[in-house]
């Protein structure tokens, strides 16, 4: 049965509903509200079906009893609907994970579970909840209008109500409770924990479909008449292979390309190119096993010869192209050198993704030197992405690719590509050195968080090479077609920190700053190290 706090909430909500219906302006808006909510009826039905299945599974496992029906209604209609609403607006796995964690594992959630273990009499509960609702409204209005005294007064009232609730719970628990009530409270607390996590597959599906719908909007904006909503969404849902990161990266540019495709084959080709850029796999072109066997027997295989239909992706094909020097060979040579060099760094990148690092054989960093060492490392690492500006400057490009109408220099093209990859390797090594530093345990979280700050620039370099290779694959076909139309190759690279990596590092620094006796060295915290401006 509902306790006094739940009854007081129901009384206040019912009173608010009755009062709202007495206002003519509210009654006239009811039909429009129902029409706006009608398209989401199917989602609400699917959610209720899933919630019923989860409750039945919990009842079969002994985690749920019919006595929890009122708590279940509150969790399903309150917490569950809030999570589904957050999933609709979460267009990344990180945002979805944070939405679930903040409503289930936050300090405020755990404090709320403790405070709900005991209640006041019904009259007191009703007065306290009405006063808390009024204080919240006053705080929102005061914050909007910049009224600091009123906002502080509302905060004091809310803090006093919270302290009273916690004090009431502590007093009741100190006098003891029967074992059955303890078991009921435990099941109520577990209900608020296991239900959101059991709902995770549905939340992911909702976030995925919402992101796919956002991608479909980009397609329909380009050609609204030729692309109906549901056929485009169904094709994109399968094309993204239920990966939320792929659906998130399908921007308006790719939507325009997809809309301009004339048939299903071209649409599949656009999506295939999109996946290759978003999740690049830098592999060298290899001969089939039978071709290698024939080569061992002295036979010549056609696959060992560059066919000239796309950018070379192996050293042998690159050497053949440099001997032939077809039109546009300078750009294809630059892209091929980048591709081959990144393929040679797959081991480093795989170790970086797995957060592995060989333990440093240097001296152990003491507690008094851990923070200064981290600050120096970040200051040195801040200059690594900025060096890409000199590597890909206009003067360097003209010297490598040559002025208009003249051929480029193959050696300078290779040097330029090697310098770009050297920045990529330096970022990987910098992160590996931080992860492998020998230092006290309490500083390892900050060092690991600092090592992940280069995840963004590393992935941006990989996407740049994959996108450039996709553009360069069009050069042979453009030359073979004999078209007089100018083919434009865009070579733009922006290196910047991702917000989530910066936030993770800031949280790690905050934990160190809150430690006993911790003071930052002169110059401030490592996060205050100079950050490079995003080079393009």
Short mmCIF file of C-alpha atoms in Angstrom, two decimals:
data_model
loop_
_atom_site.label_atom_id
_atom_site.label_comp_id
_atom_site.label_asym_id
_atom_site.label_seq_id
_atom_site.Cartn_x
_atom_site.Cartn_y
_atom_site.Cartn_z
CA UNK A 1 0.00 0.00 0.00
CA UNK A 2 1.19 3.58 -0.56
CA UNK A 3 2.80 5.29 2.41
CA UNK A 4 2.01 8.78 3.67
CA UNK A 5 4.55 10.45 1.38
CA UNK A 6 3.11 8.81 -1.72
CA UNK A 7 -0.44 9.62 -0.62
CA UNK A 8 0.51 13.26 -0.06
CA UNK A 9 2.05 13.40 -3.55
CA UNK A 10 -1.11 11.90 -5.06
CA UNK A 11 -3.33 14.39 -3.19
CA UNK A 12 -1.30 17.37 -4.38
CA UNK A 13 -1.21 16.14 -7.99
CA UNK A 14 -4.94 15.46 -7.98
CA UNK A 15 -5.62 18.90 -6.53
CA UNK A 16 -3.39 20.52 -9.15
CA UNK A 17 -5.21 18.63 -11.91
CA UNK A 18 -8.63 19.72 -10.64
CA UNK A 19 -7.49 23.32 -10.33
CA UNK A 20 -6.05 23.28 -13.86
CA UNK A 21 -9.32 22.01 -15.30
CA UNK A 22 -11.15 24.97 -13.78
CA UNK A 23 -9.06 27.37 -15.90
CA UNK A 24 -10.69 27.91 -19.35
CA UNK A 25 -7.37 28.50 -21.10
CA UNK A 26 -6.09 25.11 -19.95
CA UNK A 27 -9.24 23.29 -21.09
CA UNK A 28 -8.97 24.72 -24.59
CA UNK A 29 -5.40 23.42 -24.90
CA UNK A 30 -6.29 19.80 -24.06
CA UNK A 31 -7.15 18.75 -27.68
CA UNK A 32 -3.90 20.19 -29.07
CA UNK A 33 -1.92 18.47 -26.30
CA UNK A 34 -3.51 15.13 -27.13
CA UNK A 35 -2.79 15.57 -30.84
CA UNK A 36 0.88 16.34 -30.13
CA UNK A 37 1.22 13.30 -27.86
CA UNK A 38 -0.60 10.89 -30.20
CA UNK A 39 2.47 10.12 -32.41
CA UNK A 40 4.30 8.85 -29.30
CA UNK A 41 1.52 6.46 -28.30
CA UNK A 42 3.31 3.51 -29.92
CA UNK A 43 6.48 4.28 -27.92
CA UNK A 44 4.49 4.43 -24.68
CA UNK A 45 2.83 1.11 -25.53
CA UNK A 46 6.17 -0.55 -26.28
CA UNK A 47 7.60 0.82 -23.05
CA UNK A 48 4.70 -0.46 -20.93
CA UNK A 49 4.98 -3.89 -22.58
CA UNK A 50 8.71 -4.01 -21.86
CA UNK A 51 8.21 -2.84 -18.27
CA UNK A 52 5.55 -5.53 -17.72
CA UNK A 53 7.91 -8.18 -19.07
CA UNK A 54 10.71 -6.99 -16.76
CA UNK A 55 8.44 -7.01 -13.71
CA UNK A 56 7.26 -10.54 -14.58
CA UNK A 57 10.89 -11.69 -14.92
CA UNK A 58 11.74 -10.08 -11.55
CA UNK A 59 8.75 -11.79 -9.95
CA UNK A 60 9.92 -15.14 -11.33
CA UNK A 61 13.41 -14.49 -9.91
CA UNK A 62 12.06 -13.49 -6.49
CA UNK A 63 13.04 -9.81 -6.74
CA UNK A 64 9.47 -8.54 -6.90
CA UNK A 65 6.31 -9.22 -4.90
CA UNK A 66 2.73 -7.99 -5.39
CA UNK A 67 3.14 -5.84 -2.27
CA UNK A 68 5.44 -3.55 -4.29
CA UNK A 69 2.72 -2.63 -6.78
CA UNK A 70 2.52 1.01 -5.72
CA UNK A 71 6.31 1.50 -5.74
CA UNK A 72 6.40 -0.21 -9.13
CA UNK A 73 3.81 2.20 -10.53
CA UNK A 74 5.87 5.16 -9.31
CA UNK A 75 9.14 3.77 -10.75
CA UNK A 76 7.57 2.78 -14.09
CA UNK A 77 5.59 5.98 -14.62
CA UNK A 78 8.15 8.30 -13.03
CA UNK A 79 11.72 7.09 -13.36
CA UNK A 80 11.13 4.91 -16.43
CA UNK A 81 9.38 7.57 -18.52
CA UNK A 82 12.09 10.08 -17.56
CA UNK A 83 14.74 7.64 -18.82
CA UNK A 84 12.88 7.06 -22.09
CA UNK A 85 12.58 10.82 -22.56
CA UNK A 86 16.33 11.18 -21.97
CA UNK A 87 17.02 8.39 -24.47
CA UNK A 88 15.06 10.24 -27.15
CA UNK A 89 17.41 13.21 -26.76
CA UNK A 90 20.60 11.14 -26.27
CA UNK A 91 22.38 10.89 -29.61
CA UNK A 92 25.50 9.16 -28.28
CA UNK A 93 26.33 6.19 -26.04
CA UNK A 94 28.05 8.54 -23.58
CA UNK A 95 24.97 10.73 -23.20
CA UNK A 96 22.76 7.68 -22.73
CA UNK A 97 25.08 6.16 -20.13
CA UNK A 98 25.26 9.40 -18.18
CA UNK A 99 21.46 9.76 -18.24
CA UNK A 100 20.99 6.29 -16.74
CA UNK A 101 23.79 6.66 -14.19
CA UNK A 102 22.66 10.08 -12.99
CA UNK A 103 19.17 8.77 -12.21
CA UNK A 104 20.25 5.52 -10.57
CA UNK A 105 23.73 5.81 -9.06
CA UNK A 106 24.04 9.51 -8.17
CA UNK A 107 24.50 10.70 -4.61
CA UNK A 108 21.13 12.45 -4.76
CA UNK A 109 19.41 9.21 -5.78
CA UNK A 110 20.97 7.23 -2.94
CA UNK A 111 20.11 9.98 -0.47
CA UNK A 112 16.53 9.93 -1.76
CA UNK A 113 16.32 6.17 -1.20
CA UNK A 114 17.49 6.66 2.38
CA UNK A 115 15.10 9.56 3.01
CA UNK A 116 12.10 7.55 1.75
CA UNK A 117 12.68 4.80 4.31
CA UNK A 118 10.43 6.66 6.80
CA UNK A 119 7.66 9.24 6.47
CA UNK A 120 5.88 11.90 8.51
CA UNK A 121 2.14 11.82 9.26
CA UNK A 122 -0.06 12.53 6.23
CA UNK A 123 -0.86 16.14 7.17
CA UNK A 124 2.80 16.98 7.78
CA UNK A 125 3.82 15.30 4.52
CA UNK A 126 1.24 17.28 2.57
CA UNK A 127 2.36 20.61 4.07
CA UNK A 128 6.06 19.86 3.54
CA UNK A 129 5.59 18.80 -0.09
CA UNK A 130 3.45 21.86 -0.86
CA UNK A 131 6.07 24.09 0.74
CA UNK A 132 8.86 22.35 -1.21
CA UNK A 133 6.97 22.78 -4.50
CA UNK A 134 6.47 26.47 -3.76
CA UNK A 135 10.17 26.90 -2.91
CA UNK A 136 11.18 25.22 -6.17
CA UNK A 137 8.94 27.54 -8.20
CA UNK A 138 10.29 30.59 -6.36
CA UNK A 139 13.85 29.46 -7.01
CA UNK A 140 13.23 28.96 -10.74
CA UNK A 141 11.61 32.40 -11.11
CA UNK A 142 14.28 34.10 -8.98
CA UNK A 143 17.07 32.44 -10.95
CA UNK A 144 15.47 33.56 -14.22
CA UNK A 145 15.03 37.14 -13.04
CA UNK A 146 18.37 37.37 -11.23
CA UNK A 147 16.84 37.82 -7.76
CA UNK A 148 19.66 36.46 -5.59
CA UNK A 149 18.02 37.00 -2.13
CA UNK A 150 14.83 35.17 -3.16
CA UNK A 151 16.86 32.31 -4.63
CA UNK A 152 18.93 31.99 -1.45
CA UNK A 153 15.76 31.97 0.66
CA UNK A 154 14.32 29.17 -1.48
CA UNK A 155 17.57 27.20 -1.13
CA UNK A 156 17.43 27.56 2.66
CA UNK A 157 13.83 26.33 2.75
CA UNK A 158 14.64 23.31 0.58
CA UNK A 159 17.71 22.51 2.68
CA UNK A 160 15.69 22.65 5.92
CA UNK A 161 13.01 20.35 4.47
CA UNK A 162 15.71 17.90 3.34
CA UNK A 163 17.35 17.93 6.75
CA UNK A 164 13.99 17.32 8.42
CA UNK A 165 13.30 14.31 6.18
CA UNK A 166 16.75 12.82 6.79
CA UNK A 167 16.45 13.42 10.52
CA UNK A 168 13.05 11.72 10.58
CA UNK A 169 14.43 8.66 8.76
CA UNK A 170 17.45 8.46 11.07
CA UNK A 171 15.24 8.68 14.14
CA UNK A 172 12.88 5.94 12.95
CA UNK A 173 15.71 3.62 11.94
CA UNK A 174 17.50 4.16 15.26
CA UNK A 175 14.45 2.73 17.12
CA UNK A 176 14.55 -0.41 14.99
CA UNK A 177 12.21 -1.91 12.40
CA UNK A 178 10.73 -5.39 11.94
CA UNK A 179 12.54 -7.74 9.60
CA UNK A 180 9.66 -7.75 7.11
CA UNK A 181 9.76 -3.95 6.79
CA UNK A 182 13.51 -4.08 6.27
CA UNK A 183 13.01 -6.65 3.50
CA UNK A 184 10.33 -4.48 1.88
CA UNK A 185 12.58 -1.44 1.99
CA UNK A 186 15.42 -3.45 0.47
CA UNK A 187 13.21 -4.61 -2.40
CA UNK A 188 12.01 -1.04 -3.00
CA UNK A 189 15.60 0.18 -3.14
CA UNK A 190 16.61 -2.64 -5.48
CA UNK A 191 13.60 -1.87 -7.69
CA UNK A 192 14.94 1.64 -8.30
CA UNK A 193 18.32 0.16 -9.22
CA UNK A 194 17.70 -2.95 -11.32
CA UNK A 195 14.77 -1.58 -13.33
CA UNK A 196 16.75 1.20 -15.13
CA UNK A 197 19.61 -1.15 -15.98
CA UNK A 198 17.22 -3.87 -17.20
CA UNK A 199 15.63 -1.18 -19.37
CA UNK A 200 18.98 -0.41 -21.03
CA UNK A 201 18.35 -2.41 -24.29
CA UNK A 202 15.08 -0.53 -24.89
CA UNK A 203 16.75 2.79 -24.07
CA UNK A 204 19.53 2.07 -26.54
CA UNK A 205 16.99 1.16 -29.23
CA UNK A 206 15.04 4.37 -28.58
CA UNK A 207 18.22 6.47 -28.74
CA UNK A 208 19.28 4.67 -31.92
CA UNK A 209 15.94 5.20 -33.70
CA UNK A 210 15.86 8.83 -32.58
CA UNK A 211 19.36 9.40 -33.99
CA UNK A 212 18.44 7.58 -37.21
CA UNK A 213 15.42 9.86 -37.54
CA UNK A 214 17.75 12.85 -37.17
CA UNK A 215 19.93 11.44 -39.96
CA UNK A 216 16.86 10.84 -42.13
CA UNK A 217 15.91 14.49 -41.73
CA UNK A 218 19.19 15.44 -43.40
CA UNK A 219 18.28 13.21 -46.35
CA UNK A 220 14.75 14.53 -46.68
CA UNK A 221 15.85 18.17 -46.50
CA UNK A 222 17.93 17.65 -49.65
CA UNK A 223 15.13 15.93 -51.61
CA UNK A 224 11.85 15.87 -49.64
CA UNK A 225 9.62 14.62 -52.45
CA UNK A 226 11.76 11.66 -53.50
CA UNK A 227 12.47 10.46 -49.94
CA UNK A 228 9.58 9.49 -47.69
CA UNK A 229 10.30 9.34 -43.96
CA UNK A 230 9.74 5.68 -43.11
CA UNK A 231 11.46 4.08 -46.14
CA UNK A 232 14.54 6.24 -45.54
CA UNK A 233 14.56 5.42 -41.82
CA UNK A 234 14.22 1.68 -42.46
CA UNK A 235 17.11 1.70 -44.95
CA UNK A 236 19.36 3.79 -42.70
CA UNK A 237 18.53 1.69 -39.62
CA UNK A 238 19.90 -1.39 -41.35
CA UNK A 239 22.77 0.49 -43.00
CA UNK A 240 24.11 1.78 -39.66
CA UNK A 241 24.10 -1.80 -38.27
CA UNK A 242 22.55 -0.62 -35.00
CA UNK A 243 25.67 1.34 -34.07
CA UNK A 244 24.73 4.61 -32.41
CA UNK A 245 28.09 6.18 -33.27
CA UNK A 246 27.48 5.64 -36.99
CA UNK A 247 24.00 7.14 -36.84
CA UNK A 248 25.38 10.13 -34.92
CA UNK A 249 28.09 10.83 -37.51
CA UNK A 250 25.72 10.88 -40.52
CA UNK A 251 25.51 14.65 -40.94
CA UNK A 252 23.82 16.86 -43.55
CA UNK A 253 26.71 16.45 -46.01
CA UNK A 254 26.33 12.69 -46.10
CA UNK A 255 22.56 13.09 -46.16
CA UNK A 256 22.86 15.20 -49.31
CA UNK A 257 25.07 12.56 -50.93
CA UNK A 258 22.62 9.84 -50.00
CA UNK A 259 19.69 11.83 -51.38
CA UNK A 260 21.52 12.52 -54.66
CA UNK A 261 22.11 8.80 -55.28
CA UNK A 262 20.08 7.67 -58.29
CA UNK A 263 19.41 4.05 -57.31
CA UNK A 264 19.79 1.59 -54.45
CA UNK A 265 23.27 0.53 -55.59
CA UNK A 266 24.62 4.05 -55.32
CA UNK A 267 22.92 4.50 -51.95
CA UNK A 268 24.62 1.37 -50.64
CA UNK A 269 27.93 2.69 -52.00
CA UNK A 270 27.46 6.02 -50.18
CA UNK A 271 26.72 4.26 -46.90
CA UNK A 272 29.68 1.90 -47.41
CA UNK A 273 32.00 4.86 -47.93
CA UNK A 274 30.53 6.55 -44.86
CA UNK A 275 31.20 3.49 -42.69
CA UNK A 276 34.75 3.23 -44.04
CA UNK A 277 35.46 6.81 -43.00
CA UNK A 278 33.75 6.69 -39.61
CA UNK A 279 35.35 3.36 -38.63
CA UNK A 280 38.51 3.22 -40.75
CA UNK A 281 40.51 0.02 -40.94
CA UNK A 282 43.89 0.78 -42.43
CA UNK A 283 44.91 -2.46 -44.11
CA UNK A 284 47.29 -3.06 -46.98
CA UNK A 285 46.01 -4.58 -50.20
CA UNK A 286 46.96 -8.25 -50.03
CA UNK A 287 46.97 -10.94 -52.63
CA UNK A 288 44.68 -13.95 -52.26
CA UNK A 289 46.21 -17.18 -50.95
CA UNK A 290 46.03 -18.88 -54.37
CA UNK A 291 47.74 -15.88 -55.97
CA UNK A 292 50.59 -16.06 -53.46
CA UNK A 293 50.93 -19.77 -54.15
CA UNK A 294 51.06 -19.15 -57.87
CA UNK A 295 53.67 -16.43 -57.39
CA UNK A 296 55.80 -18.89 -55.43
CA UNK A 297 55.62 -21.18 -58.45
CA UNK A 298 56.78 -18.40 -60.75
CA UNK A 299 53.41 -17.42 -62.17
CA UNK A 300 52.41 -13.80 -62.62
CA UNK A 301 49.16 -12.78 -60.97
CA UNK A 302 46.99 -9.90 -62.16
CA UNK A 303 46.23 -8.81 -58.57
CA UNK A 304 49.89 -7.80 -58.10
CA UNK A 305 49.46 -5.08 -60.72
CA UNK A 306 47.86 -1.76 -59.82
CA UNK A 307 44.61 -1.57 -61.76
CA UNK A 308 44.46 2.23 -61.71
CA UNK A 309 40.85 2.35 -60.52
CA UNK A 310 41.52 3.75 -57.04
CA UNK A 311 44.26 5.14 -54.84
CA UNK A 312 47.07 2.60 -54.20
CA UNK A 313 46.93 0.91 -50.81
CA UNK A 314 50.13 -1.12 -50.78
CA UNK A 315 53.82 -0.30 -51.29
CA UNK A 316 53.96 -2.37 -54.50
CA UNK A 317 50.97 -0.60 -56.06
CA UNK A 318 52.35 2.77 -54.94
CA UNK A 319 55.70 2.07 -56.64
CA UNK A 320 53.89 1.12 -59.85
CA UNK A 321 51.85 4.32 -59.79
CA UNK A 322 54.96 6.43 -59.24
CA UNK A 323 56.52 4.80 -62.29
CA UNK A 324 53.44 5.55 -64.39
CA UNK A 325 52.71 9.02 -62.91
CA UNK A 326 49.12 9.33 -64.14
CA UNK A 327 47.24 12.64 -63.79
CA UNK A 328 46.75 13.47 -60.11
CA UNK A 329 49.51 11.12 -59.01
CA UNK A 330 50.83 13.69 -56.48
CA UNK A 331 47.64 13.63 -54.42
CA UNK A 332 47.25 9.86 -54.66
CA UNK A 333 50.87 9.39 -53.62
CA UNK A 334 50.31 11.57 -50.55
CA UNK A 335 47.16 9.64 -49.59
CA UNK A 336 48.84 6.29 -50.25
CA UNK A 337 51.84 7.17 -48.06
CA UNK A 338 49.46 8.20 -45.26
CA UNK A 339 47.42 5.01 -45.61
CA UNK A 340 50.48 2.73 -45.67
CA UNK A 341 52.11 4.46 -42.69
CA UNK A 342 48.92 4.28 -40.58
CA UNK A 343 48.55 0.61 -41.53
CA UNK A 344 52.03 0.08 -40.12
CA UNK A 345 50.94 1.61 -36.80
CA UNK A 346 48.00 -0.73 -36.21
CA UNK A 347 49.75 -2.39 -33.29
CA UNK A 348 50.32 0.94 -31.55
CA UNK A 349 46.74 2.03 -32.16
CA UNK A 350 45.35 -1.30 -30.94
CA UNK A 351 47.37 -1.01 -27.73
CA UNK A 352 46.11 2.55 -27.30
CA UNK A 353 42.49 1.47 -27.69
CA UNK A 354 43.01 -1.26 -25.12
CA UNK A 355 44.68 1.28 -22.76
CA UNK A 356 47.82 -0.80 -22.59
CA UNK A 357 51.29 0.51 -21.87
CA UNK A 358 54.61 -1.06 -21.03
CA UNK A 359 55.70 -0.19 -17.51
CA UNK A 360 58.36 2.50 -17.63
CA UNK A 361 61.81 1.39 -16.58
CA UNK A 362 62.72 4.88 -15.39
CA UNK A 363 62.76 5.94 -11.79
CA UNK A 364 59.58 5.90 -9.75
CA UNK A 365 57.83 9.27 -9.51
CA UNK A 366 57.29 10.26 -5.89
CA UNK A 367 54.14 11.86 -4.46
CA UNK A 368 55.80 15.28 -4.30
CA UNK A 369 56.76 15.14 -8.00
CA UNK A 370 53.66 13.48 -9.50
CA UNK A 371 51.69 16.69 -10.09
CA UNK A 372 54.63 18.76 -11.44
CA UNK A 373 55.57 15.86 -13.74
CA UNK A 374 51.99 15.67 -15.03
CA UNK A 375 51.90 19.44 -15.60
CA UNK A 376 55.15 19.30 -17.59
CA UNK A 377 53.90 16.35 -19.64
CA UNK A 378 50.66 18.13 -20.54
CA UNK A 379 52.55 21.32 -21.43
CA UNK A 380 54.78 19.28 -23.76
CA UNK A 381 51.84 17.36 -25.22
CA UNK A 382 49.95 20.58 -25.94
CA UNK A 383 52.48 21.43 -28.65
CA UNK A 384 52.11 18.11 -30.50
CA UNK A 385 48.78 18.86 -32.26
CA UNK A 386 49.90 22.43 -33.00
CA UNK A 387 52.88 21.15 -35.01
CA UNK A 388 50.48 19.94 -37.70
CA UNK A 389 50.14 23.56 -38.86
CA UNK A 390 53.78 23.68 -39.97
CA UNK A 391 53.62 20.21 -41.47
CA UNK A 392 50.66 21.03 -43.73
CA UNK A 393 51.36 24.69 -44.41
CA UNK A 394 50.72 26.20 -47.82
CA UNK A 395 54.42 26.60 -48.60
CA UNK A 396 55.05 22.96 -47.71
CA UNK A 397 52.17 21.82 -49.91
CA UNK A 398 53.31 23.87 -52.91
CA UNK A 399 56.84 22.51 -52.58
CA UNK A 400 55.52 18.93 -52.47
CA UNK A 401 52.64 19.00 -54.97
CA UNK A 402 54.18 21.63 -57.21
CA UNK A 403 52.67 24.86 -58.55
CA UNK A 404 49.66 24.65 -60.88
CA UNK A 405 50.57 23.06 -64.21
CA UNK A 406 53.81 21.47 -62.95
CA UNK A 407 54.52 18.06 -61.46
CA UNK A 408 55.27 17.60 -57.81
CA UNK A 409 58.24 16.13 -55.99
CA UNK A 410 57.76 12.51 -54.94
CA UNK A 411 60.40 12.67 -52.22
CA UNK A 412 58.91 15.81 -50.65
CA UNK A 413 55.42 14.28 -50.83
CA UNK A 414 56.68 11.26 -48.90
CA UNK A 415 58.42 13.49 -46.34
CA UNK A 416 55.24 15.52 -45.83
CA UNK A 417 53.16 12.37 -45.30
CA UNK A 418 55.77 10.97 -42.91
CA UNK A 419 55.70 14.17 -40.86
CA UNK A 420 51.90 13.97 -40.56
CA UNK A 421 52.13 10.38 -39.37
CA UNK A 422 54.94 11.33 -36.98
CA UNK A 423 52.46 13.60 -35.17
CA UNK A 424 50.04 10.66 -34.99
CA UNK A 425 52.76 8.39 -33.58
CA UNK A 426 53.91 11.06 -31.13
CA UNK A 427 50.37 11.35 -29.73
CA UNK A 428 50.17 7.57 -29.29
CA UNK A 429 53.57 7.44 -27.58
CA UNK A 430 52.73 10.40 -25.35
CA UNK A 431 49.59 8.67 -24.09
CA UNK A 432 51.46 5.37 -23.64
CA UNK A 433 54.17 7.04 -21.55
CA UNK A 434 51.60 8.60 -19.23
CA UNK A 435 49.79 5.29 -18.76
CA UNK A 436 53.09 3.50 -18.08
CA UNK A 437 54.48 5.99 -15.55
CA UNK A 438 55.54 4.49 -12.23
CA UNK A 439 53.85 6.52 -9.51
CA UNK A 440 51.65 6.13 -6.40
CA UNK A 441 48.22 4.60 -6.87
CA UNK A 442 46.23 7.73 -5.97
CA UNK A 443 47.70 9.59 -8.97
CA UNK A 444 47.08 6.90 -11.58
CA UNK A 445 43.50 7.97 -12.30
CA UNK A 446 44.66 11.49 -13.21
CA UNK A 447 47.46 10.14 -15.41
CA UNK A 448 45.11 7.76 -17.23
CA UNK A 449 42.58 10.57 -17.73
CA UNK A 450 45.32 12.81 -19.10
CA UNK A 451 46.39 10.06 -21.52
CA UNK A 452 42.85 9.91 -22.92
CA UNK A 453 42.87 13.62 -23.75
CA UNK A 454 44.58 12.82 -27.07
CA UNK A 455 41.87 10.36 -28.11
CA UNK A 456 40.14 13.12 -30.05
CA UNK A 457 43.19 14.24 -32.11
CA UNK A 458 44.15 10.61 -32.80
CA UNK A 459 40.70 9.75 -34.15
CA UNK A 460 40.56 13.02 -36.09
CA UNK A 461 43.81 12.16 -37.90
CA UNK A 462 42.44 8.70 -38.77
CA UNK A 463 39.19 10.17 -40.09
CA UNK A 464 41.18 12.74 -42.10
CA UNK A 465 43.22 10.02 -43.83
CA UNK A 466 40.15 7.87 -44.50
CA UNK A 467 38.16 10.84 -45.87
CA UNK A 468 41.09 11.92 -48.05
CA UNK A 469 41.44 8.39 -49.45
CA UNK A 470 37.73 8.39 -50.27
CA UNK A 471 38.16 11.59 -52.26
CA UNK A 472 41.32 10.38 -54.02
CA UNK A 473 39.62 7.18 -55.17
CA UNK A 474 37.57 9.38 -57.52
CA UNK A 475 40.62 10.70 -59.42
CA UNK A 476 41.18 7.68 -61.75
CA UNK A 477 37.50 7.47 -62.65
CA UNK A 478 37.36 11.24 -63.26
CA UNK A 479 40.39 11.08 -65.58
CA UNK A 480 39.06 8.03 -67.44
CA UNK A 481 35.70 9.71 -68.05
CA UNK A 482 37.40 12.56 -69.92
CA UNK A 483 35.27 15.11 -68.06
CA UNK A 484 36.32 18.75 -68.29
CA UNK A 485 34.72 19.48 -64.93
CA UNK A 486 37.25 20.40 -62.27
CA UNK A 487 37.65 17.85 -59.48
CA UNK A 488 38.11 19.50 -56.10
CA UNK A 489 40.08 17.72 -53.35
CA UNK A 490 39.49 19.16 -49.87
CA UNK A 491 42.33 18.55 -47.43
CA UNK A 492 41.26 19.95 -44.06
CA UNK A 493 42.41 18.65 -40.68
CA UNK A 494 41.27 20.07 -37.34
CA UNK A 495 42.73 18.71 -34.10
CA UNK A 496 40.89 19.52 -30.89
CA UNK A 497 40.15 18.00 -27.51
CA UNK A 498 36.83 16.27 -27.02
CA UNK A 499 34.65 17.75 -24.26
CA UNK A 500 34.13 14.39 -22.55
CA UNK A 501 37.90 13.83 -22.31
CA UNK A 502 38.43 17.28 -20.78
CA UNK A 503 35.60 16.68 -18.29
CA UNK A 504 37.06 13.32 -17.30
CA UNK A 505 40.45 14.92 -16.65
CA UNK A 506 38.86 17.75 -14.66
CA UNK A 507 37.05 15.23 -12.43
CA UNK A 508 40.30 13.37 -11.80
CA UNK A 509 42.03 16.61 -10.85
CA UNK A 510 39.17 17.52 -8.53
CA UNK A 511 39.63 14.25 -6.65
CA UNK A 512 43.32 15.00 -6.21
CA UNK A 513 42.62 18.58 -5.13
CA UNK A 514 40.19 17.33 -2.47
CA UNK A 515 42.84 15.03 -1.03
CA UNK A 516 44.49 15.77 2.33
CA UNK A 517 47.26 18.32 2.17
CA UNK A 518 47.10 18.67 -1.60
CA UNK A 519 48.31 21.93 -3.07
CA UNK A 520 49.04 22.62 -6.70
CA UNK A 521 52.51 23.75 -7.67
CA UNK A 522 53.25 27.25 -8.87
CA UNK A 523 51.47 27.89 -12.14
CA UNK A 524 48.22 26.17 -11.20
CA UNK A 525 46.76 22.76 -11.89
CA UNK A 526 47.82 20.70 -14.93
CA UNK A 527 44.50 21.59 -16.55
CA UNK A 528 45.72 25.17 -16.69
CA UNK A 529 48.48 24.24 -19.14
CA UNK A 530 48.26 26.18 -22.40
CA UNK A 531 45.90 24.50 -24.82
CA UNK A 532 46.67 24.60 -28.55
CA UNK A 533 44.26 26.42 -30.81
CA UNK A 534 42.63 23.97 -33.24
CA UNK A 535 44.84 24.00 -36.37
CA UNK A 536 43.22 23.60 -39.77
#
